[in-house]
Amino acid sequence: MKDLPFKLGIHPINWVGEDVKEHGADTTYEQILDDIQALGLKGTEMGRKYPTDIAVLKQELDKRGIGLVSQWKSVLFSDPTYRDEELKAYRKHAEFLKEMGSTVISTAEVGGSLHFDPRRSPNEKEVLRLDEAGWQSLAEGLNLAGAIAQEYGLKLTYHHHGGTVVESPEEIDKLMELTDPSLVHLLFDTGHAYYGGADPLTVLRKHEKRIAYIHLKDIRQAVLDEARAEQVDFVTCIRKGVFTVPGDGCIEFAPIFEELLAQGYAGWAMLEGEQDPAAHNPYEYAKQALQHIESLIPQERR
């Protein structure tokens, strides 16, 4: 698939869970990077098992021909009292990614989230949606952070995400409407779009001019249905196995890739599974996902 206009990479979350810490708890970063190299992929995101020392991280990536595309950055911009410290932390994050040669910052608001908001207590049961003041504060903070990203030659790509205040298609639309298109871009995630109640293809077509980064993730419909019936939270859904790699779930990826090719999307698209690696071998699932994607690409583009 050398003639694709966009670049395919993979997230270490396939090997080591970020939200479910027991997933891949004993996996080493060397195993993850060796598998990525064996898959022939050239891009990864930062993972919690990767070395934090920049010199060591660069050495480990460089010797395998892999680049660091991005790293998740949680923000709490919906509460204006946190803005100054959040922007300071965002700048530090941008400095690290610039040093690593990255291009985008995966950014998500954690205010109101049951799992990620530091102000929430463990016994609470649901996401607290934003009021209008919260939306305005979030948009203002993102615009300021986007300007910081630009200073470092990076793009802020907003990650709509399950279990957060920007989850549904209506919330994605609102965030795009409230933010500056030159400063705030969209991280289009197929799995999180579907999880949040959207048709991924509709989101892609509606916001194609804002999309600067992509996560390719699939959904197991039966698991999602069961989780909805039981009214379980987002992290429990992950533990149940709601997510998987493209081609192993219910999302139709053929029209998505057709649209990406028609658009001439030229950024990174990262494979994500976010499932228990003990039950679903990350290397084998990634290999199957790449084969599935290749089957969807016209012969002349492979």
PDB file of C-alpha atoms in Angstrom:
ATOM      1  CA  MET A   1       0.000   0.000   0.000  1.00  0.00           C
ATOM      2  CA  LYS A   2       2.845   2.343  -0.866  1.00  0.00           C
ATOM      3  CA  ASP A   3       0.785   4.623  -3.113  1.00  0.00           C
ATOM      4  CA  LEU A   4      -1.770   5.677  -0.518  1.00  0.00           C
ATOM      5  CA  PRO A   5      -1.905   9.466  -0.109  1.00  0.00           C
ATOM      6  CA  PHE A   6      -2.047   9.007   3.670  1.00  0.00           C
ATOM      7  CA  LYS A   7       0.277   7.218   6.085  1.00  0.00           C
ATOM      8  CA  LEU A   8      -0.723   4.150   8.103  1.00  0.00           C
ATOM      9  CA  GLY A   9       0.615   3.723  11.627  1.00  0.00           C
ATOM     10  CA  ILE A  10      -0.469   1.980  14.794  1.00  0.00           C
ATOM     11  CA  HIS A  11      -1.184   2.944  18.405  1.00  0.00           C
ATOM     12  CA  PRO A  12       0.551   1.046  21.255  1.00  0.00           C
ATOM     13  CA  ILE A  13      -2.879   0.788  22.905  1.00  0.00           C
ATOM     14  CA  ASN A  14      -3.235  -2.433  20.895  1.00  0.00           C
ATOM     15  CA  TRP A  15      -0.584  -3.943  23.190  1.00  0.00           C
ATOM     16  CA  VAL A  16      -0.991  -1.965  26.415  1.00  0.00           C
ATOM     17  CA  GLY A  17      -4.239  -0.450  27.695  1.00  0.00           C
ATOM     18  CA  GLU A  18      -4.254   3.216  28.612  1.00  0.00           C
ATOM     19  CA  ASP A  19      -7.591   3.278  30.444  1.00  0.00           C
ATOM     20  CA  VAL A  20      -7.553  -0.372  31.539  1.00  0.00           C
ATOM     21  CA  LYS A  21      -4.179  -0.764  33.209  1.00  0.00           C
ATOM     22  CA  GLU A  22      -4.228  -4.549  33.532  1.00  0.00           C
ATOM     23  CA  HIS A  23      -4.350  -4.948  29.752  1.00  0.00           C
ATOM     24  CA  GLY A  24      -0.783  -5.679  28.701  1.00  0.00           C
ATOM     25  CA  ALA A  25       0.597  -4.878  32.146  1.00  0.00           C
ATOM     26  CA  ASP A  26       3.631  -7.154  31.604  1.00  0.00           C
ATOM     27  CA  THR A  27       4.289  -6.137  27.988  1.00  0.00           C
ATOM     28  CA  THR A  28       7.588  -4.342  27.340  1.00  0.00           C
ATOM     29  CA  TYR A  29       8.055  -1.397  24.994  1.00  0.00           C
ATOM     30  CA  GLU A  30      10.677  -3.421  23.122  1.00  0.00           C
ATOM     31  CA  GLN A  31       8.054  -6.037  22.227  1.00  0.00           C
ATOM     32  CA  ILE A  32       5.630  -3.344  21.040  1.00  0.00           C
ATOM     33  CA  LEU A  33       8.210  -1.608  18.852  1.00  0.00           C
ATOM     34  CA  ASP A  34       9.557  -4.897  17.490  1.00  0.00           C
ATOM     35  CA  ASP A  35       6.023  -5.894  16.477  1.00  0.00           C
ATOM     36  CA  ILE A  36       5.395  -2.506  14.834  1.00  0.00           C
ATOM     37  CA  GLN A  37       8.622  -2.873  12.873  1.00  0.00           C
ATOM     38  CA  ALA A  38       7.673  -6.422  11.846  1.00  0.00           C
ATOM     39  CA  LEU A  39       4.314  -5.126  10.600  1.00  0.00           C
ATOM     40  CA  GLY A  40       6.180  -2.700   8.353  1.00  0.00           C
ATOM     41  CA  LEU A  41       4.550   0.366   9.927  1.00  0.00           C
ATOM     42  CA  LYS A  42       6.473   3.606  10.366  1.00  0.00           C
ATOM     43  CA  GLY A  43       4.418   5.595  12.872  1.00  0.00           C
ATOM     44  CA  THR A  44       3.313   5.199  16.490  1.00  0.00           C
ATOM     45  CA  GLU A  45       1.826   7.308  19.258  1.00  0.00           C
ATOM     46  CA  MET A  46       3.420   7.675  22.667  1.00  0.00           C
ATOM     47  CA  GLY A  47       2.440   4.877  25.036  1.00  0.00           C
ATOM     48  CA  ARG A  48       2.757   4.514  28.786  1.00  0.00           C
ATOM     49  CA  LYS A  49       5.408   1.781  28.436  1.00  0.00           C
ATOM     50  CA  TYR A  50       7.656   3.811  26.145  1.00  0.00           C
ATOM     51  CA  PRO A  51      10.838   5.424  27.548  1.00  0.00           C
ATOM     52  CA  THR A  52      10.251   8.975  28.780  1.00  0.00           C
ATOM     53  CA  ASP A  53      13.883   9.971  28.324  1.00  0.00           C
ATOM     54  CA  ILE A  54      13.951  11.709  24.935  1.00  0.00           C
ATOM     55  CA  ALA A  55      17.405  10.419  23.963  1.00  0.00           C
ATOM     56  CA  VAL A  56      16.481   6.813  24.765  1.00  0.00           C
ATOM     57  CA  LEU A  57      13.088   7.094  23.074  1.00  0.00           C
ATOM     58  CA  LYS A  58      14.629   8.555  19.920  1.00  0.00           C
ATOM     59  CA  GLN A  59      17.248   5.823  19.835  1.00  0.00           C
ATOM     60  CA  GLU A  60      14.693   3.028  20.232  1.00  0.00           C
ATOM     61  CA  LEU A  61      12.420   4.483  17.546  1.00  0.00           C
ATOM     62  CA  ASP A  62      15.188   5.424  15.116  1.00  0.00           C
ATOM     63  CA  LYS A  63      16.831   2.017  15.092  1.00  0.00           C
ATOM     64  CA  ARG A  64      13.505   0.512  14.015  1.00  0.00           C
ATOM     65  CA  GLY A  65      12.661   3.230  11.477  1.00  0.00           C
ATOM     66  CA  ILE A  66       9.586   4.388  13.430  1.00  0.00           C
ATOM     67  CA  GLY A  67       8.468   7.969  14.062  1.00  0.00           C
ATOM     68  CA  LEU A  68       6.436   9.371  16.949  1.00  0.00           C
ATOM     69  CA  VAL A  69       3.296  10.859  15.406  1.00  0.00           C
ATOM     70  CA  SER A  70       1.534  12.187  18.499  1.00  0.00           C
ATOM     71  CA  GLN A  71       0.740  11.813  22.174  1.00  0.00           C
ATOM     72  CA  TRP A  72      -2.595  12.179  23.954  1.00  0.00           C
ATOM     73  CA  LYS A  73      -3.024  15.365  25.992  1.00  0.00           C
ATOM     74  CA  SER A  74      -5.898  15.669  28.446  1.00  0.00           C
ATOM     75  CA  VAL A  75      -7.086  19.237  29.055  1.00  0.00           C
ATOM     76  CA  LEU A  76      -9.490  20.830  31.508  1.00  0.00           C
ATOM     77  CA  PHE A  77     -10.481  23.969  29.653  1.00  0.00           C
ATOM     78  CA  SER A  78     -14.209  23.858  30.468  1.00  0.00           C
ATOM     79  CA  ASP A  79     -13.374  25.243  33.916  1.00  0.00           C
ATOM     80  CA  PRO A  80     -11.693  28.661  33.418  1.00  0.00           C
ATOM     81  CA  THR A  81      -9.975  28.486  36.802  1.00  0.00           C
ATOM     82  CA  TYR A  82      -7.701  25.757  35.401  1.00  0.00           C
ATOM     83  CA  ARG A  83      -6.830  27.564  32.156  1.00  0.00           C
ATOM     84  CA  ASP A  84      -3.430  29.059  32.998  1.00  0.00           C
ATOM     85  CA  GLU A  85      -1.963  25.854  34.403  1.00  0.00           C
ATOM     86  CA  GLU A  86      -3.512  23.811  31.582  1.00  0.00           C
ATOM     87  CA  LEU A  87      -1.974  26.065  28.918  1.00  0.00           C
ATOM     88  CA  LYS A  88       1.403  25.878  30.639  1.00  0.00           C
ATOM     89  CA  ALA A  89       1.193  22.073  30.598  1.00  0.00           C
ATOM     90  CA  TYR A  90       0.078  22.170  26.962  1.00  0.00           C
ATOM     91  CA  ARG A  91       3.143  24.171  25.993  1.00  0.00           C
ATOM     92  CA  LYS A  92       5.414  21.664  27.705  1.00  0.00           C
ATOM     93  CA  HIS A  93       3.630  18.855  25.841  1.00  0.00           C
ATOM     94  CA  ALA A  94       4.094  20.694  22.538  1.00  0.00           C
ATOM     95  CA  GLU A  95       7.797  21.173  23.255  1.00  0.00           C
ATOM     96  CA  PHE A  96       8.234  17.421  23.746  1.00  0.00           C
ATOM     97  CA  LEU A  97       6.356  16.512  20.563  1.00  0.00           C
ATOM     98  CA  LYS A  98       8.250  19.119  18.550  1.00  0.00           C
ATOM     99  CA  GLU A  99      11.517  17.635  19.803  1.00  0.00           C
ATOM    100  CA  MET A 100      10.313  14.202  18.689  1.00  0.00           C
ATOM    101  CA  GLY A 101       9.383  15.410  15.201  1.00  0.00           C
ATOM    102  CA  SER A 102       5.644  14.870  15.725  1.00  0.00           C
ATOM    103  CA  THR A 103       2.979  16.635  13.683  1.00  0.00           C
ATOM    104  CA  VAL A 104      -0.238  16.612  15.740  1.00  0.00           C
ATOM    105  CA  ILE A 105      -1.360  16.753  19.369  1.00  0.00           C
ATOM    106  CA  SER A 106      -4.221  14.405  20.240  1.00  0.00           C
ATOM    107  CA  THR A 107      -6.257  16.594  22.590  1.00  0.00           C
ATOM    108  CA  ALA A 108      -9.358  15.831  24.659  1.00  0.00           C
ATOM    109  CA  GLU A 109     -11.349  17.684  27.309  1.00  0.00           C
ATOM    110  CA  VAL A 110     -11.688  15.689  30.531  1.00  0.00           C
ATOM    111  CA  GLY A 111     -14.017  18.057  32.404  1.00  0.00           C
ATOM    112  CA  GLY A 112     -17.216  16.238  33.346  1.00  0.00           C
ATOM    113  CA  SER A 113     -15.814  12.816  32.490  1.00  0.00           C
ATOM    114  CA  LEU A 114     -16.560  10.047  34.961  1.00  0.00           C
ATOM    115  CA  HIS A 115     -13.107   8.510  34.528  1.00  0.00           C
ATOM    116  CA  PHE A 116     -10.744  11.308  33.556  1.00  0.00           C
ATOM    117  CA  ASP A 117     -11.912  14.446  35.415  1.00  0.00           C
ATOM    118  CA  PRO A 118      -9.675  14.862  38.515  1.00  0.00           C
ATOM    119  CA  ARG A 119     -12.520  16.671  40.294  1.00  0.00           C
ATOM    120  CA  ARG A 120     -14.877  13.662  40.174  1.00  0.00           C
ATOM    121  CA  SER A 121     -15.229  11.072  42.943  1.00  0.00           C
ATOM    122  CA  PRO A 122     -15.157   7.289  42.297  1.00  0.00           C
ATOM    123  CA  ASN A 123     -18.770   6.704  43.380  1.00  0.00           C
ATOM    124  CA  GLU A 124     -20.322   8.958  40.707  1.00  0.00           C
ATOM    125  CA  LYS A 125     -22.246   7.288  37.918  1.00  0.00           C
ATOM    126  CA  GLU A 126     -22.385   9.384  34.736  1.00  0.00           C
ATOM    127  CA  VAL A 127     -20.697  12.035  32.592  1.00  0.00           C
ATOM    128  CA  LEU A 128     -21.661  15.610  33.519  1.00  0.00           C
ATOM    129  CA  ARG A 129     -22.513  17.366  30.239  1.00  0.00           C
ATOM    130  CA  LEU A 130     -21.309  20.940  29.717  1.00  0.00           C
ATOM    131  CA  ASP A 131     -23.511  23.996  30.174  1.00  0.00           C
ATOM    132  CA  GLU A 132     -23.138  26.971  27.793  1.00  0.00           C
ATOM    133  CA  ALA A 133     -20.495  28.640  29.975  1.00  0.00           C
ATOM    134  CA  GLY A 134     -18.534  25.388  29.977  1.00  0.00           C
ATOM    135  CA  TRP A 135     -18.713  25.144  26.182  1.00  0.00           C
ATOM    136  CA  GLN A 136     -17.521  28.713  25.744  1.00  0.00           C
ATOM    137  CA  SER A 137     -14.646  28.215  28.168  1.00  0.00           C
ATOM    138  CA  LEU A 138     -13.669  24.966  26.416  1.00  0.00           C
ATOM    139  CA  ALA A 139     -13.670  26.636  22.998  1.00  0.00           C
ATOM    140  CA  GLU A 140     -11.615  29.590  24.216  1.00  0.00           C
ATOM    141  CA  GLY A 141      -9.080  27.301  25.868  1.00  0.00           C
ATOM    142  CA  LEU A 142      -8.763  25.121  22.770  1.00  0.00           C
ATOM    143  CA  ASN A 143      -8.203  28.154  20.541  1.00  0.00           C
ATOM    144  CA  LEU A 144      -5.415  29.319  22.857  1.00  0.00           C
ATOM    145  CA  ALA A 145      -3.882  25.840  22.955  1.00  0.00           C
ATOM    146  CA  GLY A 146      -4.168  25.585  19.180  1.00  0.00           C
ATOM    147  CA  ALA A 147      -2.153  28.793  18.866  1.00  0.00           C
ATOM    148  CA  ILE A 148       0.525  27.267  21.115  1.00  0.00           C
ATOM    149  CA  ALA A 149       0.605  24.170  18.939  1.00  0.00           C
ATOM    150  CA  GLN A 150       1.084  26.357  15.864  1.00  0.00           C
ATOM    151  CA  GLU A 151       4.093  28.040  17.471  1.00  0.00           C
ATOM    152  CA  TYR A 152       5.790  24.638  17.449  1.00  0.00           C
ATOM    153  CA  GLY A 153       4.701  23.682  13.941  1.00  0.00           C
ATOM    154  CA  LEU A 154       2.060  21.292  15.287  1.00  0.00           C
ATOM    155  CA  LYS A 155      -1.699  20.973  14.900  1.00  0.00           C
ATOM    156  CA  LEU A 156      -4.131  20.577  17.785  1.00  0.00           C
ATOM    157  CA  THR A 157      -6.394  17.697  16.746  1.00  0.00           C
ATOM    158  CA  TYR A 158      -9.426  17.329  18.990  1.00  0.00           C
ATOM    159  CA  HIS A 159     -10.219  13.714  19.890  1.00  0.00           C
ATOM    160  CA  HIS A 160     -13.979  13.191  20.290  1.00  0.00           C
ATOM    161  CA  HIS A 161     -14.082  10.335  22.780  1.00  0.00           C
ATOM    162  CA  GLY A 162     -16.396   7.933  24.574  1.00  0.00           C
ATOM    163  CA  GLY A 163     -17.050   8.809  28.198  1.00  0.00           C
ATOM    164  CA  THR A 164     -16.317  12.523  27.698  1.00  0.00           C
ATOM    165  CA  VAL A 165     -18.341  15.682  27.036  1.00  0.00           C
ATOM    166  CA  VAL A 166     -17.547  15.604  23.306  1.00  0.00           C
ATOM    167  CA  GLU A 167     -18.904  12.194  22.390  1.00  0.00           C
ATOM    168  CA  SER A 168     -22.127  12.464  20.351  1.00  0.00           C
ATOM    169  CA  PRO A 169     -22.391  13.757  16.774  1.00  0.00           C
ATOM    170  CA  GLU A 170     -24.182  16.858  18.068  1.00  0.00           C
ATOM    171  CA  GLU A 171     -21.312  17.540  20.483  1.00  0.00           C
ATOM    172  CA  ILE A 172     -18.716  17.095  17.733  1.00  0.00           C
ATOM    173  CA  ASP A 173     -20.677  19.557  15.564  1.00  0.00           C
ATOM    174  CA  LYS A 174     -20.909  22.078  18.387  1.00  0.00           C
ATOM    175  CA  LEU A 175     -17.192  21.923  19.139  1.00  0.00           C
ATOM    176  CA  MET A 176     -16.355  22.477  15.489  1.00  0.00           C
ATOM    177  CA  GLU A 177     -18.778  25.429  15.316  1.00  0.00           C
ATOM    178  CA  LEU A 178     -17.385  27.125  18.435  1.00  0.00           C
ATOM    179  CA  THR A 179     -13.667  26.792  17.641  1.00  0.00           C
ATOM    180  CA  ASP A 180     -11.388  28.518  15.145  1.00  0.00           C
ATOM    181  CA  PRO A 181     -10.835  26.256  12.088  1.00  0.00           C
ATOM    182  CA  SER A 182      -7.279  27.569  11.700  1.00  0.00           C
ATOM    183  CA  LEU A 183      -6.383  26.586  15.271  1.00  0.00           C
ATOM    184  CA  VAL A 184      -8.510  23.564  16.186  1.00  0.00           C
ATOM    185  CA  HIS A 185      -8.580  20.521  13.926  1.00  0.00           C
ATOM    186  CA  LEU A 186     -10.412  17.228  14.342  1.00  0.00           C
ATOM    187  CA  LEU A 187      -9.047  13.825  15.210  1.00  0.00           C
ATOM    188  CA  PHE A 188     -11.579  11.594  13.448  1.00  0.00           C
ATOM    189  CA  ASP A 189     -11.939   8.295  15.304  1.00  0.00           C
ATOM    190  CA  THR A 190     -14.170   5.735  13.586  1.00  0.00           C
ATOM    191  CA  GLY A 191     -14.766   3.650  16.715  1.00  0.00           C
ATOM    192  CA  HIS A 192     -15.485   6.548  19.037  1.00  0.00           C
ATOM    193  CA  ALA A 193     -17.783   8.112  16.439  1.00  0.00           C
ATOM    194  CA  TYR A 194     -19.856   4.920  16.296  1.00  0.00           C
ATOM    195  CA  TYR A 195     -19.715   4.468  20.085  1.00  0.00           C
ATOM    196  CA  GLY A 196     -21.026   8.012  20.499  1.00  0.00           C
ATOM    197  CA  GLY A 197     -24.022   7.361  18.262  1.00  0.00           C
ATOM    198  CA  ALA A 198     -22.721   8.764  14.974  1.00  0.00           C
ATOM    199  CA  ASP A 199     -22.337   7.250  11.542  1.00  0.00           C
ATOM    200  CA  PRO A 200     -18.555   7.513  11.038  1.00  0.00           C
ATOM    201  CA  LEU A 201     -18.887   8.192   7.303  1.00  0.00           C
ATOM    202  CA  THR A 202     -21.260  11.096   7.996  1.00  0.00           C
ATOM    203  CA  VAL A 203     -18.783  12.626  10.466  1.00  0.00           C
ATOM    204  CA  LEU A 204     -15.983  12.188   7.937  1.00  0.00           C
ATOM    205  CA  ARG A 205     -17.914  13.881   5.138  1.00  0.00           C
ATOM    206  CA  LYS A 206     -19.276  16.651   7.330  1.00  0.00           C
ATOM    207  CA  HIS A 207     -15.962  17.680   8.836  1.00  0.00           C
ATOM    208  CA  GLU A 208     -13.473  16.588   6.181  1.00  0.00           C
ATOM    209  CA  LYS A 209     -11.862  20.036   5.945  1.00  0.00           C
ATOM    210  CA  ARG A 210     -11.116  20.024   9.687  1.00  0.00           C
ATOM    211  CA  ILE A 211      -9.701  16.485   9.911  1.00  0.00           C
ATOM    212  CA  ALA A 212      -5.933  16.403  10.428  1.00  0.00           C
ATOM    213  CA  TYR A 213      -5.513  13.017  12.125  1.00  0.00           C
ATOM    214  CA  ILE A 214      -7.363   9.679  12.144  1.00  0.00           C
ATOM    215  CA  HIS A 215      -7.757   6.674  14.445  1.00  0.00           C
ATOM    216  CA  LEU A 216      -9.089   3.534  12.744  1.00  0.00           C
ATOM    217  CA  LYS A 217     -11.016   1.476  15.281  1.00  0.00           C
ATOM    218  CA  ASP A 218     -13.899  -0.988  14.987  1.00  0.00           C
ATOM    219  CA  ILE A 219     -16.829  -1.897  17.254  1.00  0.00           C
ATOM    220  CA  ARG A 220     -18.312  -5.241  18.278  1.00  0.00           C
ATOM    221  CA  GLN A 221     -22.032  -4.532  17.970  1.00  0.00           C
ATOM    222  CA  ALA A 222     -23.158  -7.379  20.240  1.00  0.00           C
ATOM    223  CA  VAL A 223     -20.871  -6.167  23.016  1.00  0.00           C
ATOM    224  CA  LEU A 224     -22.051  -2.578  22.576  1.00  0.00           C
ATOM    225  CA  ASP A 225     -25.692  -3.680  22.706  1.00  0.00           C
ATOM    226  CA  GLU A 226     -25.087  -5.660  25.878  1.00  0.00           C
ATOM    227  CA  ALA A 227     -23.198  -2.772  27.489  1.00  0.00           C
ATOM    228  CA  ARG A 228     -25.981  -0.320  26.630  1.00  0.00           C
ATOM    229  CA  ALA A 229     -28.625  -2.682  28.052  1.00  0.00           C
ATOM    230  CA  GLU A 230     -26.623  -3.003  31.279  1.00  0.00           C
ATOM    231  CA  GLN A 231     -25.922   0.769  31.314  1.00  0.00           C
ATOM    232  CA  VAL A 232     -22.257   0.260  32.124  1.00  0.00           C
ATOM    233  CA  ASP A 233     -19.627   2.984  31.956  1.00  0.00           C
ATOM    234  CA  PHE A 234     -17.025   3.568  29.257  1.00  0.00           C
ATOM    235  CA  VAL A 235     -14.099   1.750  30.874  1.00  0.00           C
ATOM    236  CA  THR A 236     -16.307  -1.267  31.596  1.00  0.00           C
ATOM    237  CA  CYS A 237     -17.183  -1.302  27.888  1.00  0.00           C
ATOM    238  CA  ILE A 238     -13.469  -1.585  27.086  1.00  0.00           C
ATOM    239  CA  ARG A 239     -13.090  -4.450  29.528  1.00  0.00           C
ATOM    240  CA  LYS A 240     -16.035  -6.188  27.869  1.00  0.00           C
ATOM    241  CA  GLY A 241     -14.261  -5.937  24.498  1.00  0.00           C
ATOM    242  CA  VAL A 242     -16.402  -3.336  22.722  1.00  0.00           C
ATOM    243  CA  PHE A 243     -13.465  -2.180  20.569  1.00  0.00           C
ATOM    244  CA  THR A 244     -11.420  -4.102  18.033  1.00  0.00           C
ATOM    245  CA  VAL A 245      -9.356  -3.474  14.899  1.00  0.00           C
ATOM    246  CA  PRO A 246     -10.844  -2.606  11.489  1.00  0.00           C
ATOM    247  CA  GLY A 247     -12.458  -5.586   9.792  1.00  0.00           C
ATOM    248  CA  ASP A 248     -13.273  -7.430  13.010  1.00  0.00           C
ATOM    249  CA  GLY A 249     -16.402  -5.477  13.935  1.00  0.00           C
ATOM    250  CA  CYS A 250     -19.533  -3.907  12.485  1.00  0.00           C
ATOM    251  CA  ILE A 251     -18.203  -0.701  10.894  1.00  0.00           C
ATOM    252  CA  GLU A 252     -18.149  -0.614   7.101  1.00  0.00           C
ATOM    253  CA  PHE A 253     -14.667   0.657   6.239  1.00  0.00           C
ATOM    254  CA  ALA A 254     -14.922   0.415   2.439  1.00  0.00           C
ATOM    255  CA  PRO A 255     -16.835   3.727   2.022  1.00  0.00           C
ATOM    256  CA  ILE A 256     -14.585   5.370   4.621  1.00  0.00           C
ATOM    257  CA  PHE A 257     -11.444   4.544   2.651  1.00  0.00           C
ATOM    258  CA  GLU A 258     -13.165   5.467  -0.582  1.00  0.00           C
ATOM    259  CA  GLU A 259     -13.929   8.880   0.907  1.00  0.00           C
ATOM    260  CA  LEU A 260     -10.389   9.332   2.239  1.00  0.00           C
ATOM    261  CA  LEU A 261      -8.957   8.552  -1.185  1.00  0.00           C
ATOM    262  CA  ALA A 262     -11.437  10.900  -2.866  1.00  0.00           C
ATOM    263  CA  GLN A 263     -10.516  13.676  -0.417  1.00  0.00           C
ATOM    264  CA  GLY A 264      -6.803  13.099  -0.863  1.00  0.00           C
ATOM    265  CA  TYR A 265      -6.321  12.914   2.900  1.00  0.00           C
ATOM    266  CA  ALA A 266      -2.546  13.042   3.439  1.00  0.00           C
ATOM    267  CA  GLY A 267      -2.123  12.786   7.230  1.00  0.00           C
ATOM    268  CA  TRP A 268      -1.639   9.823   9.521  1.00  0.00           C
ATOM    269  CA  ALA A 269      -4.238   7.103  10.130  1.00  0.00           C
ATOM    270  CA  MET A 270      -3.508   4.887  13.129  1.00  0.00           C
ATOM    271  CA  LEU A 271      -4.787   1.365  13.709  1.00  0.00           C
ATOM    272  CA  GLU A 272      -6.396   0.931  17.123  1.00  0.00           C
ATOM    273  CA  GLY A 273      -7.882  -2.115  18.797  1.00  0.00           C
ATOM    274  CA  GLU A 274      -7.957  -1.254  22.522  1.00  0.00           C
ATOM    275  CA  GLN A 275      -8.795  -4.745  23.691  1.00  0.00           C
ATOM    276  CA  ASP A 276      -7.274  -7.317  26.020  1.00  0.00           C
ATOM    277  CA  PRO A 277      -4.015  -8.395  24.340  1.00  0.00           C
ATOM    278  CA  ALA A 278      -4.046 -11.693  26.250  1.00  0.00           C
ATOM    279  CA  ALA A 279      -7.259 -12.655  24.450  1.00  0.00           C
ATOM    280  CA  HIS A 280      -6.566 -10.870  21.166  1.00  0.00           C
ATOM    281  CA  ASN A 281      -2.943 -11.086  20.035  1.00  0.00           C
ATOM    282  CA  PRO A 282      -2.002  -7.521  19.012  1.00  0.00           C
ATOM    283  CA  TYR A 283       0.392  -8.474  16.224  1.00  0.00           C
ATOM    284  CA  GLU A 284      -1.990 -10.993  14.636  1.00  0.00           C
ATOM    285  CA  TYR A 285      -4.993  -8.674  14.882  1.00  0.00           C
ATOM    286  CA  ALA A 286      -3.007  -5.796  13.387  1.00  0.00           C
ATOM    287  CA  LYS A 287      -1.824  -8.039  10.561  1.00  0.00           C
ATOM    288  CA  GLN A 288      -5.423  -9.066   9.814  1.00  0.00           C
ATOM    289  CA  ALA A 289      -6.522  -5.424   9.922  1.00  0.00           C
ATOM    290  CA  LEU A 290      -3.850  -4.438   7.403  1.00  0.00           C
ATOM    291  CA  GLN A 291      -4.954  -7.272   5.123  1.00  0.00           C
ATOM    292  CA  HIS A 292      -8.554  -6.096   5.437  1.00  0.00           C
ATOM    293  CA  ILE A 293      -7.612  -2.515   4.619  1.00  0.00           C
ATOM    294  CA  GLU A 294      -5.563  -3.630   1.629  1.00  0.00           C
ATOM    295  CA  SER A 295      -8.579  -5.537   0.306  1.00  0.00           C
ATOM    296  CA  LEU A 296     -10.580  -2.277   0.363  1.00  0.00           C
ATOM    297  CA  ILE A 297      -8.034  -0.240  -1.600  1.00  0.00           C
ATOM    298  CA  PRO A 298      -8.311  -0.259  -5.422  1.00  0.00           C
ATOM    299  CA  GLN A 299      -5.588  -2.372  -7.048  1.00  0.00           C
ATOM    300  CA  GLU A 300      -3.967   0.617  -8.719  1.00  0.00           C
ATOM    301  CA  ARG A 301      -3.487   2.375  -5.336  1.00  0.00           C
ATOM    302  CA  ARG A 302      -1.822  -0.531  -3.517  1.00  0.00           C
TER     303      ARG A 302
END
